[in-house]
């Protein structure tokens, strides 16, 4: 055999070996991933919210061409089992004990059944909407207010078991939030996933912090935020302060822009930090999930994991509903975000590819263009989805 032939044969064998090694590595990683996913599922708390959702009047059709998952971040001072967080944990979270529950992050993740690109639609926490069983108020109060009223009613009816009151009042609060989201957007909520402050804290610790970048230094005594300009890695209490800061340009909408970029970066690091193959990190992740995450019983975690990968790669389109005023006042003197509900429904329909109903010109949002019904919220002059694809996009 000639030297050239031997070299060709050697190269061919080496190529096949490399392909085989890549295949084996892929299978091994996949095995780790799905094993990890099963462990996560075993440690995840579930809610029967889907059963009570069937009773919501005037719900949108179930079959609308996509799976819509409501992602909720709550400031609950209890763990996922309803147990109050210890004082030392509350200090780490830079917050205090309270009986109220606010859902400060509200996102509808829409996953088309035809394999199209997913969308993550954010709703500002101070959006002023009617809340079934309560009154017109900020959408982030729907869960907490109805939960409190339900617990009071159950106690008056003679339900003495605190765990039972907690369970039933939680379901009532979640139902009120879902109904408010459906009434506002015209989207049918198919699944529900919730994470509390403590879980967010633990998750950032597990992955060794999240890389962020700020265009300018900033501080906020209320949230504890105190950050320099430029790239930096934050975790734990600092990460909570970063996404909860209130005194930002654009108010609630600027805060959402920061949260969207933070989520993309956190998912990127979670899926690339060896979390699923490192026993210590995996144990930390399972601990965070068991203490802080609640999902409906039928939510397919594999589907959610796939979308998390899309979020990490920038393959999920971020959007924020149009508003009419980011600094309005209600009759009680509270600062609220106002919307035109018909215009929001039309905007959502256009975003998800449906034919929107005509909106009277007199009710079209009058906010600045950057906060209007454009498809994407801008970040430093770039669409959010494009900014999220950068390694560490700088935000306000």
Short mmCIF file of C-alpha atoms in Angstrom, two decimals:
data_model
loop_
_atom_site.label_atom_id
_atom_site.label_comp_id
_atom_site.label_asym_id
_atom_site.label_seq_id
_atom_site.Cartn_x
_atom_site.Cartn_y
_atom_site.Cartn_z
CA UNK A 1 0.00 0.00 0.00
CA UNK A 2 1.41 3.40 -0.95
CA UNK A 3 2.13 6.12 1.60
CA UNK A 4 -0.66 8.23 0.14
CA UNK A 5 -3.14 5.35 0.45
CA UNK A 6 -2.06 4.66 4.04
CA UNK A 7 -2.47 8.35 4.92
CA UNK A 8 -5.91 8.39 3.33
CA UNK A 9 -6.93 5.27 5.26
CA UNK A 10 -5.57 6.72 8.52
CA UNK A 11 -7.49 9.97 7.97
CA UNK A 12 -10.68 8.02 7.22
CA UNK A 13 -10.34 5.97 10.41
CA UNK A 14 -9.58 9.09 12.42
CA UNK A 15 -12.64 10.81 10.95
CA UNK A 16 -14.88 7.87 11.79
CA UNK A 17 -13.43 7.73 15.29
CA UNK A 18 -14.11 11.43 15.81
CA UNK A 19 -17.70 11.03 14.60
CA UNK A 20 -18.15 8.04 16.90
CA UNK A 21 -16.77 9.97 19.87
CA UNK A 22 -19.08 12.91 19.20
CA UNK A 23 -22.02 10.50 18.93
CA UNK A 24 -21.10 8.79 22.19
CA UNK A 25 -20.61 12.12 23.96
CA UNK A 26 -23.97 13.31 22.69
CA UNK A 27 -25.68 10.15 23.91
CA UNK A 28 -23.97 10.36 27.30
CA UNK A 29 -24.95 14.01 27.72
CA UNK A 30 -28.51 13.23 26.59
CA UNK A 31 -28.61 10.43 29.13
CA UNK A 32 -27.44 12.78 31.88
CA UNK A 33 -29.92 15.42 30.73
CA UNK A 34 -32.98 13.16 30.73
CA UNK A 35 -31.96 11.52 34.00
CA UNK A 36 -31.60 14.99 35.48
CA UNK A 37 -34.95 15.99 34.06
CA UNK A 38 -36.62 13.02 35.73
CA UNK A 39 -35.01 13.97 39.04
CA UNK A 40 -36.19 17.56 38.66
CA UNK A 41 -39.71 16.36 37.91
CA UNK A 42 -39.69 14.18 41.04
CA UNK A 43 -38.71 17.19 43.15
CA UNK A 44 -41.17 19.66 41.61
CA UNK A 45 -44.29 20.66 43.52
CA UNK A 46 -47.55 20.48 41.57
CA UNK A 47 -50.82 22.38 41.60
CA UNK A 48 -54.28 21.31 40.43
CA UNK A 49 -54.79 24.71 38.84
CA UNK A 50 -55.87 23.19 35.50
CA UNK A 51 -58.95 21.72 37.16
CA UNK A 52 -60.14 25.06 38.54
CA UNK A 53 -59.34 26.80 35.24
CA UNK A 54 -62.14 24.82 33.59
CA UNK A 55 -64.61 26.94 35.61
CA UNK A 56 -63.37 30.31 34.31
CA UNK A 57 -66.21 31.93 32.31
CA UNK A 58 -65.68 33.14 28.74
CA UNK A 59 -62.27 31.47 28.41
CA UNK A 60 -60.63 31.52 24.97
CA UNK A 61 -60.78 28.26 22.97
CA UNK A 62 -58.52 25.43 24.14
CA UNK A 63 -57.25 24.63 20.66
CA UNK A 64 -55.65 27.80 19.33
CA UNK A 65 -52.65 26.31 17.55
CA UNK A 66 -50.17 26.64 20.40
CA UNK A 67 -49.33 25.68 23.96
CA UNK A 68 -49.41 28.75 26.21
CA UNK A 69 -47.52 28.51 29.52
CA UNK A 70 -48.00 31.20 32.15
CA UNK A 71 -44.64 31.83 33.88
CA UNK A 72 -45.01 33.58 37.23
CA UNK A 73 -42.37 34.97 39.56
CA UNK A 74 -43.81 35.66 43.02
CA UNK A 75 -42.41 37.49 46.03
CA UNK A 76 -43.89 34.92 48.41
CA UNK A 77 -42.21 34.80 51.81
CA UNK A 78 -43.02 31.08 52.10
CA UNK A 79 -41.48 28.07 50.41
CA UNK A 80 -43.34 25.96 47.85
CA UNK A 81 -44.99 23.96 50.64
CA UNK A 82 -46.38 27.09 52.28
CA UNK A 83 -43.90 27.13 55.17
CA UNK A 84 -42.74 30.65 56.24
CA UNK A 85 -39.13 31.42 55.29
CA UNK A 86 -36.80 31.83 58.29
CA UNK A 87 -35.62 35.31 59.25
CA UNK A 88 -32.04 34.59 58.11
CA UNK A 89 -33.31 33.62 54.64
CA UNK A 90 -35.42 36.78 54.41
CA UNK A 91 -32.28 38.79 55.19
CA UNK A 92 -30.49 37.07 52.32
CA UNK A 93 -33.41 37.97 50.05
CA UNK A 94 -33.17 41.60 51.23
CA UNK A 95 -36.84 41.64 52.12
CA UNK A 96 -39.08 41.35 55.15
CA UNK A 97 -41.82 38.99 56.28
CA UNK A 98 -45.33 39.79 55.03
CA UNK A 99 -48.60 37.97 54.48
CA UNK A 100 -49.13 39.43 51.00
CA UNK A 101 -48.11 37.77 47.72
CA UNK A 102 -47.32 39.79 44.61
CA UNK A 103 -46.56 38.25 41.23
CA UNK A 104 -43.94 40.70 40.02
CA UNK A 105 -43.01 38.75 36.88
CA UNK A 106 -45.80 37.66 34.52
CA UNK A 107 -44.85 36.13 31.17
CA UNK A 108 -46.87 34.04 28.74
CA UNK A 109 -44.62 31.64 26.81
CA UNK A 110 -46.38 30.73 23.55
CA UNK A 111 -45.12 27.55 21.86
CA UNK A 112 -46.66 26.97 18.40
CA UNK A 113 -47.70 23.37 17.72
CA UNK A 114 -46.37 23.65 14.16
CA UNK A 115 -42.79 24.05 15.38
CA UNK A 116 -42.66 27.79 14.75
CA UNK A 117 -40.69 30.26 16.82
CA UNK A 118 -41.85 30.67 20.42
CA UNK A 119 -42.77 34.04 21.93
CA UNK A 120 -42.38 35.28 25.50
CA UNK A 121 -44.98 37.99 26.14
CA UNK A 122 -44.39 40.12 29.25
CA UNK A 123 -47.12 41.92 31.18
CA UNK A 124 -46.01 44.85 33.38
CA UNK A 125 -46.67 44.12 37.05
CA UNK A 126 -48.56 47.40 37.59
CA UNK A 127 -50.97 46.90 34.66
CA UNK A 128 -54.38 48.09 35.86
CA UNK A 129 -57.08 45.50 35.12
CA UNK A 130 -60.37 44.15 36.54
CA UNK A 131 -59.72 41.21 38.90
CA UNK A 132 -62.51 38.65 39.27
CA UNK A 133 -63.69 38.35 42.87
CA UNK A 134 -61.90 41.55 43.89
CA UNK A 135 -61.81 44.92 42.12
CA UNK A 136 -59.89 46.81 39.44
CA UNK A 137 -56.26 46.83 40.55
CA UNK A 138 -52.67 46.08 39.56
CA UNK A 139 -52.45 42.68 37.91
CA UNK A 140 -49.64 41.62 40.26
CA UNK A 141 -52.08 41.83 43.19
CA UNK A 142 -54.60 39.36 41.72
CA UNK A 143 -53.02 36.27 43.24
CA UNK A 144 -52.34 37.75 46.68
CA UNK A 145 -55.61 39.66 47.14
CA UNK A 146 -57.88 36.78 46.15
CA UNK A 147 -55.75 34.32 48.13
CA UNK A 148 -56.16 36.48 51.26
CA UNK A 149 -59.92 36.95 50.79
CA UNK A 150 -60.39 33.23 50.20
CA UNK A 151 -58.40 32.28 53.31
CA UNK A 152 -60.48 34.70 55.38
CA UNK A 153 -63.71 33.22 54.01
CA UNK A 154 -62.59 29.63 54.63
CA UNK A 155 -61.67 30.45 58.21
CA UNK A 156 -65.06 32.10 58.75
CA UNK A 157 -66.70 28.96 57.33
CA UNK A 158 -64.99 26.85 59.96
CA UNK A 159 -62.05 25.41 57.99
CA UNK A 160 -59.55 25.10 60.84
CA UNK A 161 -56.80 23.17 59.06
CA UNK A 162 -54.21 25.77 58.03
CA UNK A 163 -52.69 23.52 55.33
CA UNK A 164 -56.12 23.09 53.74
CA UNK A 165 -56.79 26.84 53.84
CA UNK A 166 -53.36 27.48 52.32
CA UNK A 167 -53.93 25.01 49.50
CA UNK A 168 -57.43 26.21 48.60
CA UNK A 169 -56.60 29.90 48.88
CA UNK A 170 -53.47 29.44 46.71
CA UNK A 171 -55.56 27.80 44.00
CA UNK A 172 -58.10 30.63 44.16
CA UNK A 173 -55.32 33.21 43.86
CA UNK A 174 -53.76 31.44 40.88
CA UNK A 175 -57.15 31.16 39.22
CA UNK A 176 -57.75 34.91 39.61
CA UNK A 177 -54.34 35.68 38.07
CA UNK A 178 -54.91 33.32 35.13
CA UNK A 179 -58.34 34.82 34.48
CA UNK A 180 -56.89 38.34 34.52
CA UNK A 181 -54.19 37.30 32.01
CA UNK A 182 -56.70 35.58 29.73
CA UNK A 183 -59.14 38.51 29.84
CA UNK A 184 -56.34 40.96 29.05
CA UNK A 185 -54.58 39.07 26.25
CA UNK A 186 -57.28 36.88 24.74
CA UNK A 187 -54.90 33.91 25.07
CA UNK A 188 -55.89 30.59 26.65
CA UNK A 189 -53.51 29.57 29.46
CA UNK A 190 -52.77 25.86 28.99
CA UNK A 191 -50.12 25.43 31.69
CA UNK A 192 -48.82 27.17 34.79
CA UNK A 193 -45.30 27.45 36.27
CA UNK A 194 -44.37 29.51 39.33
CA UNK A 195 -41.08 30.27 41.10
CA UNK A 196 -40.68 32.31 44.27
CA UNK A 197 -37.94 34.70 45.42
CA UNK A 198 -36.07 32.03 47.31
CA UNK A 199 -35.85 29.77 44.26
CA UNK A 200 -34.53 32.62 42.14
CA UNK A 201 -31.88 33.29 44.80
CA UNK A 202 -30.86 29.62 45.00
CA UNK A 203 -30.77 29.16 41.22
CA UNK A 204 -28.32 32.01 40.68
CA UNK A 205 -26.12 30.57 43.42
CA UNK A 206 -26.15 27.11 41.78
CA UNK A 207 -24.91 28.40 38.42
CA UNK A 208 -22.22 30.57 39.97
CA UNK A 209 -23.93 33.87 39.22
CA UNK A 210 -25.23 35.52 36.05
CA UNK A 211 -23.15 37.77 33.81
CA UNK A 212 -24.79 41.17 33.25
CA UNK A 213 -23.76 44.51 31.86
CA UNK A 214 -25.03 47.99 32.74
CA UNK A 215 -24.61 51.09 30.60
CA UNK A 216 -24.27 53.22 33.74
CA UNK A 217 -23.87 52.74 37.49
CA UNK A 218 -27.13 52.58 39.40
CA UNK A 219 -28.51 52.28 42.93
CA UNK A 220 -31.89 51.87 44.61
CA UNK A 221 -32.24 51.76 48.43
CA UNK A 222 -35.64 50.06 48.22
CA UNK A 223 -34.41 46.96 46.37
CA UNK A 224 -30.83 47.11 47.64
CA UNK A 225 -29.50 47.57 44.10
CA UNK A 226 -25.99 49.09 43.96
CA UNK A 227 -24.16 48.28 40.73
CA UNK A 228 -21.29 49.80 38.81
CA UNK A 229 -21.29 50.36 35.07
CA UNK A 230 -20.03 47.63 32.75
CA UNK A 231 -19.99 43.82 32.79
CA UNK A 232 -20.16 41.97 36.11
CA UNK A 233 -21.31 38.67 37.60
CA UNK A 234 -24.11 38.76 40.18
CA UNK A 235 -25.89 36.12 42.23
CA UNK A 236 -28.06 35.62 45.30
CA UNK A 237 -29.35 38.84 46.86
CA UNK A 238 -27.59 40.99 44.25
CA UNK A 239 -29.39 39.16 41.43
CA UNK A 240 -32.73 39.74 43.13
CA UNK A 241 -31.94 43.44 43.53
CA UNK A 242 -30.91 43.63 39.87
CA UNK A 243 -34.27 42.40 38.53
CA UNK A 244 -36.40 44.09 41.22
CA UNK A 245 -34.97 47.61 40.96
CA UNK A 246 -37.77 50.13 40.58
CA UNK A 247 -36.22 53.58 39.90
CA UNK A 248 -35.37 52.87 36.26
CA UNK A 249 -35.83 54.74 32.96
CA UNK A 250 -39.18 53.67 31.53
CA UNK A 251 -40.45 52.47 34.90
CA UNK A 252 -42.08 49.05 34.68
CA UNK A 253 -41.12 48.65 31.03
CA UNK A 254 -37.45 49.33 31.65
CA UNK A 255 -37.57 46.79 34.44
CA UNK A 256 -39.08 44.21 32.09
CA UNK A 257 -36.36 44.84 29.51
CA UNK A 258 -33.75 44.12 32.18
CA UNK A 259 -35.59 40.96 33.28
CA UNK A 260 -35.81 39.67 29.71
CA UNK A 261 -32.08 39.98 29.11
CA UNK A 262 -31.32 38.53 32.55
CA UNK A 263 -33.53 35.49 31.84
CA UNK A 264 -31.80 34.79 28.55
CA UNK A 265 -28.37 35.01 30.12
CA UNK A 266 -29.37 32.89 33.15
CA UNK A 267 -30.76 30.12 30.91
CA UNK A 268 -27.62 30.22 28.77
CA UNK A 269 -25.43 29.72 31.83
CA UNK A 270 -27.70 27.10 33.41
CA UNK A 271 -27.57 24.94 30.30
CA UNK A 272 -23.83 25.40 29.72
CA UNK A 273 -22.44 25.34 33.26
CA UNK A 274 -22.36 21.57 33.62
CA UNK A 275 -25.31 21.74 35.99
CA UNK A 276 -26.70 18.38 34.94
CA UNK A 277 -23.38 16.51 35.13
CA UNK A 278 -21.95 18.08 38.29
CA UNK A 279 -23.38 16.26 41.37
CA UNK A 280 -23.00 19.30 43.62
CA UNK A 281 -24.70 21.64 41.17
CA UNK A 282 -27.39 19.08 40.43
CA UNK A 283 -28.15 18.68 44.13
CA UNK A 284 -28.33 22.46 44.46
CA UNK A 285 -30.74 22.64 41.52
CA UNK A 286 -32.98 19.92 42.99
CA UNK A 287 -32.97 21.73 46.34
CA UNK A 288 -33.97 25.01 44.65
CA UNK A 289 -36.76 23.30 42.70
CA UNK A 290 -38.21 21.51 45.72
CA UNK A 291 -38.28 24.73 47.78
CA UNK A 292 -39.55 27.14 45.20
CA UNK A 293 -41.13 25.78 42.01
CA UNK A 294 -44.80 24.91 41.48
CA UNK A 295 -46.18 23.67 38.14
CA UNK A 296 -49.47 22.20 37.04
CA UNK A 297 -49.68 18.42 37.11
CA UNK A 298 -49.80 18.03 33.31
CA UNK A 299 -46.97 20.36 32.35
CA UNK A 300 -44.40 18.51 30.23
CA UNK A 301 -41.02 19.50 31.67
CA UNK A 302 -39.29 18.22 28.52
CA UNK A 303 -41.19 20.81 26.48
CA UNK A 304 -40.30 23.50 28.99
CA UNK A 305 -36.64 22.41 28.90
CA UNK A 306 -36.63 22.66 25.11
CA UNK A 307 -37.95 26.21 25.31
CA UNK A 308 -35.33 27.04 27.93
CA UNK A 309 -32.70 26.01 25.38
CA UNK A 310 -34.38 28.29 22.85
CA UNK A 311 -34.37 31.10 25.39
CA UNK A 312 -30.66 30.58 25.98
CA UNK A 313 -29.85 30.68 22.27
CA UNK A 314 -31.95 33.75 21.56
CA UNK A 315 -34.46 31.69 19.59
CA UNK A 316 -37.43 32.97 21.60
CA UNK A 317 -39.00 36.29 20.61
CA UNK A 318 -39.49 38.63 23.57
CA UNK A 319 -42.37 41.07 23.46
CA UNK A 320 -44.17 43.38 25.89
CA UNK A 321 -47.83 44.36 25.66
CA UNK A 322 -48.62 47.93 24.51
CA UNK A 323 -49.56 50.44 27.21
CA UNK A 324 -51.18 53.87 27.24
CA UNK A 325 -49.50 55.39 30.31
CA UNK A 326 -46.59 54.10 32.39
CA UNK A 327 -47.12 56.56 35.23
CA UNK A 328 -50.87 56.94 35.71
CA UNK A 329 -52.66 57.21 39.06
CA UNK A 330 -55.74 55.30 40.16
CA UNK A 331 -58.47 56.64 42.43
CA UNK A 332 -56.47 55.50 45.48
CA UNK A 333 -53.43 57.51 44.42
CA UNK A 334 -51.34 54.48 43.43
CA UNK A 335 -48.95 54.60 40.48
CA UNK A 336 -50.27 52.21 37.81
CA UNK A 337 -49.70 51.26 34.17
CA UNK A 338 -52.81 51.75 32.05
CA UNK A 339 -53.69 49.81 28.92
CA UNK A 340 -56.44 49.71 26.34
CA UNK A 341 -57.66 46.13 26.63
CA UNK A 342 -59.09 45.96 23.12
CA UNK A 343 -55.80 47.24 21.69
CA UNK A 344 -53.84 44.68 23.73
CA UNK A 345 -55.99 41.83 22.38
CA UNK A 346 -55.52 43.07 18.82
CA UNK A 347 -51.76 43.39 19.31
CA UNK A 348 -51.50 39.88 20.78
CA UNK A 349 -53.58 38.44 17.92
CA UNK A 350 -51.24 40.06 15.39
CA UNK A 351 -48.16 38.84 17.26
CA UNK A 352 -49.31 35.23 17.34
CA UNK A 353 -50.49 35.24 13.73
CA UNK A 354 -54.23 35.52 14.17
CA UNK A 355 -56.48 38.02 12.40
CA UNK A 356 -57.09 40.77 14.95
CA UNK A 357 -60.44 42.46 15.40
CA UNK A 358 -60.45 46.13 14.35
CA UNK A 359 -59.69 48.52 17.21
CA UNK A 360 -61.50 51.89 17.28
CA UNK A 361 -59.02 54.68 16.52
CA UNK A 362 -60.13 56.54 19.64
CA UNK A 363 -58.77 53.72 21.81
CA UNK A 364 -55.38 53.28 20.17
CA UNK A 365 -52.52 53.51 22.72
CA UNK A 366 -51.06 57.00 22.88
CA UNK A 367 -47.80 56.14 24.59
CA UNK A 368 -44.40 56.91 23.03
CA UNK A 369 -43.56 54.73 20.04
CA UNK A 370 -40.92 52.73 21.89
CA UNK A 371 -43.60 51.60 24.36
CA UNK A 372 -46.37 51.26 21.79
CA UNK A 373 -47.68 48.18 20.02
CA UNK A 374 -44.45 47.44 18.19
CA UNK A 375 -43.60 43.75 18.07
CA UNK A 376 -40.52 44.01 20.27
CA UNK A 377 -39.42 46.26 23.09
CA UNK A 378 -36.17 48.01 22.18
CA UNK A 379 -33.00 47.65 24.22
CA UNK A 380 -30.38 50.30 23.48
CA UNK A 381 -31.72 50.68 19.96
CA UNK A 382 -31.71 46.93 19.26
CA UNK A 383 -34.63 44.50 19.25
CA UNK A 384 -34.72 42.54 22.50
CA UNK A 385 -34.29 39.23 20.75
CA UNK A 386 -31.15 40.44 18.98
CA UNK A 387 -29.73 41.89 22.19
CA UNK A 388 -30.39 38.63 24.00
CA UNK A 389 -28.19 36.83 21.48
CA UNK A 390 -25.15 38.87 22.45
CA UNK A 391 -22.89 37.38 25.09
CA UNK A 392 -23.63 40.02 27.71
CA UNK A 393 -25.92 42.77 26.33
CA UNK A 394 -25.71 46.07 28.21
CA UNK A 395 -28.99 47.46 29.57
CA UNK A 396 -30.10 50.54 31.49
#
